[in-house]
């Protein structure tokens, strides 16, 4: 896949992926970044600006958890607005990806 297309696809799906991970369980940014790096090859530096934006948009909330190995960790959880956004984006993604898969299947 040409690199530019791959990057745009990843950027388009990144917020939904973060919301999906937080829908599964609360997490801290490094853990989210690691999961995304392993799953879709997103760089770690991409996640921190996104987490700040999600927080300022009211889609996630934060809280601190004491750590035995250093300073407290900032955990993220979905807010009510974040849960609604996840459900909406998830439904839109399923519809869109299903349509793309149908088109791709017919082109082979």
mmCIF file of C-alpha atoms in Angstrom:
data_model
loop_
_atom_site.group_PDB
_atom_site.id
_atom_site.type_symbol
_atom_site.label_atom_id
_atom_site.label_comp_id
_atom_site.label_asym_id
_atom_site.label_seq_id
_atom_site.Cartn_x
_atom_site.Cartn_y
_atom_site.Cartn_z
ATOM 1 C CA UNK A 1 0.000 0.000 0.000
ATOM 2 C CA UNK A 2 1.394 3.429 -0.811
ATOM 3 C CA UNK A 3 2.618 5.004 2.407
ATOM 4 C CA UNK A 4 0.453 8.151 2.136
ATOM 5 C CA UNK A 5 -2.748 6.114 1.864
ATOM 6 C CA UNK A 6 -1.776 3.894 4.785
ATOM 7 C CA UNK A 7 -1.041 6.932 6.978
ATOM 8 C CA UNK A 8 -4.397 8.536 6.154
ATOM 9 C CA UNK A 9 -6.277 5.308 6.881
ATOM 10 C CA UNK A 10 -4.553 4.993 10.263
ATOM 11 C CA UNK A 11 -5.197 8.636 11.174
ATOM 12 C CA UNK A 12 -8.852 8.266 10.240
ATOM 13 C CA UNK A 13 -9.298 5.244 12.479
ATOM 14 C CA UNK A 14 -7.072 6.328 15.369
ATOM 15 C CA UNK A 15 -9.691 8.085 17.506
ATOM 16 C CA UNK A 16 -12.092 5.171 17.117
ATOM 17 C CA UNK A 17 -9.334 2.722 18.111
ATOM 18 C CA UNK A 18 -8.543 4.727 21.259
ATOM 19 C CA UNK A 19 -12.226 4.942 22.187
ATOM 20 C CA UNK A 20 -12.555 1.188 21.597
ATOM 21 C CA UNK A 21 -9.601 0.409 23.868
ATOM 22 C CA UNK A 22 -11.047 2.638 26.594
ATOM 23 C CA UNK A 23 -14.461 1.036 26.094
ATOM 24 C CA UNK A 24 -12.806 -2.263 27.072
ATOM 25 C CA UNK A 25 -11.133 -0.849 30.188
ATOM 26 C CA UNK A 26 -9.536 2.277 31.659
ATOM 27 C CA UNK A 27 -5.921 2.729 30.660
ATOM 28 C CA UNK A 28 -2.951 5.076 30.728
ATOM 29 C CA UNK A 29 -1.535 6.725 27.599
ATOM 30 C CA UNK A 30 1.621 4.618 27.318
ATOM 31 C CA UNK A 31 -0.402 1.395 27.450
ATOM 32 C CA UNK A 32 -2.742 2.711 24.747
ATOM 33 C CA UNK A 33 0.227 3.791 22.623
ATOM 34 C CA UNK A 34 1.844 0.359 22.999
ATOM 35 C CA UNK A 35 -1.340 -1.430 21.956
ATOM 36 C CA UNK A 36 -1.715 0.813 18.910
ATOM 37 C CA UNK A 37 1.943 0.441 17.967
ATOM 38 C CA UNK A 38 1.632 -3.351 18.099
ATOM 39 C CA UNK A 39 -1.729 -3.534 16.330
ATOM 40 C CA UNK A 40 -1.542 -0.886 13.623
ATOM 41 C CA UNK A 41 1.956 0.548 13.750
ATOM 42 C CA UNK A 42 1.053 3.985 15.103
ATOM 43 C CA UNK A 43 3.935 5.896 16.624
ATOM 44 C CA UNK A 44 3.917 6.617 20.336
ATOM 45 C CA UNK A 45 4.144 10.376 19.800
ATOM 46 C CA UNK A 46 0.801 10.365 17.999
ATOM 47 C CA UNK A 47 -1.222 9.340 21.029
ATOM 48 C CA UNK A 48 -0.445 12.130 23.495
ATOM 49 C CA UNK A 49 -1.879 15.020 21.439
ATOM 50 C CA UNK A 50 -4.931 12.883 20.696
ATOM 51 C CA UNK A 51 -5.480 12.109 24.388
ATOM 52 C CA UNK A 52 -5.309 15.841 25.203
ATOM 53 C CA UNK A 53 -7.845 16.584 22.460
ATOM 54 C CA UNK A 54 -10.197 13.813 23.605
ATOM 55 C CA UNK A 55 -10.013 15.224 27.127
ATOM 56 C CA UNK A 56 -10.654 18.804 26.019
ATOM 57 C CA UNK A 57 -13.569 17.570 23.862
ATOM 58 C CA UNK A 58 -15.059 15.912 26.950
ATOM 59 C CA UNK A 59 -14.833 12.370 25.560
ATOM 60 C CA UNK A 60 -12.443 11.088 28.230
ATOM 61 C CA UNK A 61 -11.875 11.794 31.903
ATOM 62 C CA UNK A 62 -8.680 11.287 33.857
ATOM 63 C CA UNK A 63 -7.760 10.129 37.321
ATOM 64 C CA UNK A 64 -4.486 9.321 39.049
ATOM 65 C CA UNK A 65 -3.459 5.884 40.307
ATOM 66 C CA UNK A 66 -0.521 5.494 42.686
ATOM 67 C CA UNK A 67 2.358 3.444 41.307
ATOM 68 C CA UNK A 68 4.873 1.389 43.259
ATOM 69 C CA UNK A 69 7.482 2.043 40.560
ATOM 70 C CA UNK A 70 7.402 5.831 40.339
ATOM 71 C CA UNK A 71 5.005 8.751 40.191
ATOM 72 C CA UNK A 72 1.236 8.260 39.971
ATOM 73 C CA UNK A 73 -0.080 7.310 36.524
ATOM 74 C CA UNK A 74 -2.773 9.309 34.774
ATOM 75 C CA UNK A 75 -5.507 6.905 33.706
ATOM 76 C CA UNK A 76 -8.155 7.651 31.101
ATOM 77 C CA UNK A 77 -11.740 6.466 31.029
ATOM 78 C CA UNK A 78 -14.613 7.199 28.695
ATOM 79 C CA UNK A 79 -17.025 9.900 29.789
ATOM 80 C CA UNK A 80 -20.717 9.530 28.987
ATOM 81 C CA UNK A 81 -20.114 11.655 25.887
ATOM 82 C CA UNK A 82 -17.192 9.386 25.004
ATOM 83 C CA UNK A 83 -19.388 6.290 25.278
ATOM 84 C CA UNK A 84 -21.954 7.871 22.960
ATOM 85 C CA UNK A 85 -19.219 8.918 20.527
ATOM 86 C CA UNK A 86 -17.754 5.416 20.545
ATOM 87 C CA UNK A 87 -21.138 3.847 19.799
ATOM 88 C CA UNK A 88 -21.807 6.323 16.997
ATOM 89 C CA UNK A 89 -18.346 6.046 15.439
ATOM 90 C CA UNK A 90 -18.374 2.270 15.769
ATOM 91 C CA UNK A 91 -21.685 1.997 13.917
ATOM 92 C CA UNK A 92 -20.456 4.377 11.199
ATOM 93 C CA UNK A 93 -17.200 2.410 10.858
ATOM 94 C CA UNK A 94 -19.040 -0.915 10.535
ATOM 95 C CA UNK A 95 -21.301 0.500 7.849
ATOM 96 C CA UNK A 96 -18.437 2.135 5.951
ATOM 97 C CA UNK A 97 -16.016 -0.791 6.181
ATOM 98 C CA UNK A 98 -18.771 -3.208 5.181
ATOM 99 C CA UNK A 99 -19.500 -1.137 2.072
ATOM 100 C CA UNK A 100 -15.789 -0.959 1.194
ATOM 101 C CA UNK A 101 -15.427 -4.725 1.698
ATOM 102 C CA UNK A 102 -18.430 -5.314 -0.573
ATOM 103 C CA UNK A 103 -16.855 -3.158 -3.276
ATOM 104 C CA UNK A 104 -13.469 -4.820 -2.886
ATOM 105 C CA UNK A 105 -15.056 -8.261 -3.019
ATOM 106 C CA UNK A 106 -16.782 -7.390 -6.290
ATOM 107 C CA UNK A 107 -13.542 -6.099 -7.807
ATOM 108 C CA UNK A 108 -11.697 -9.408 -7.482
#
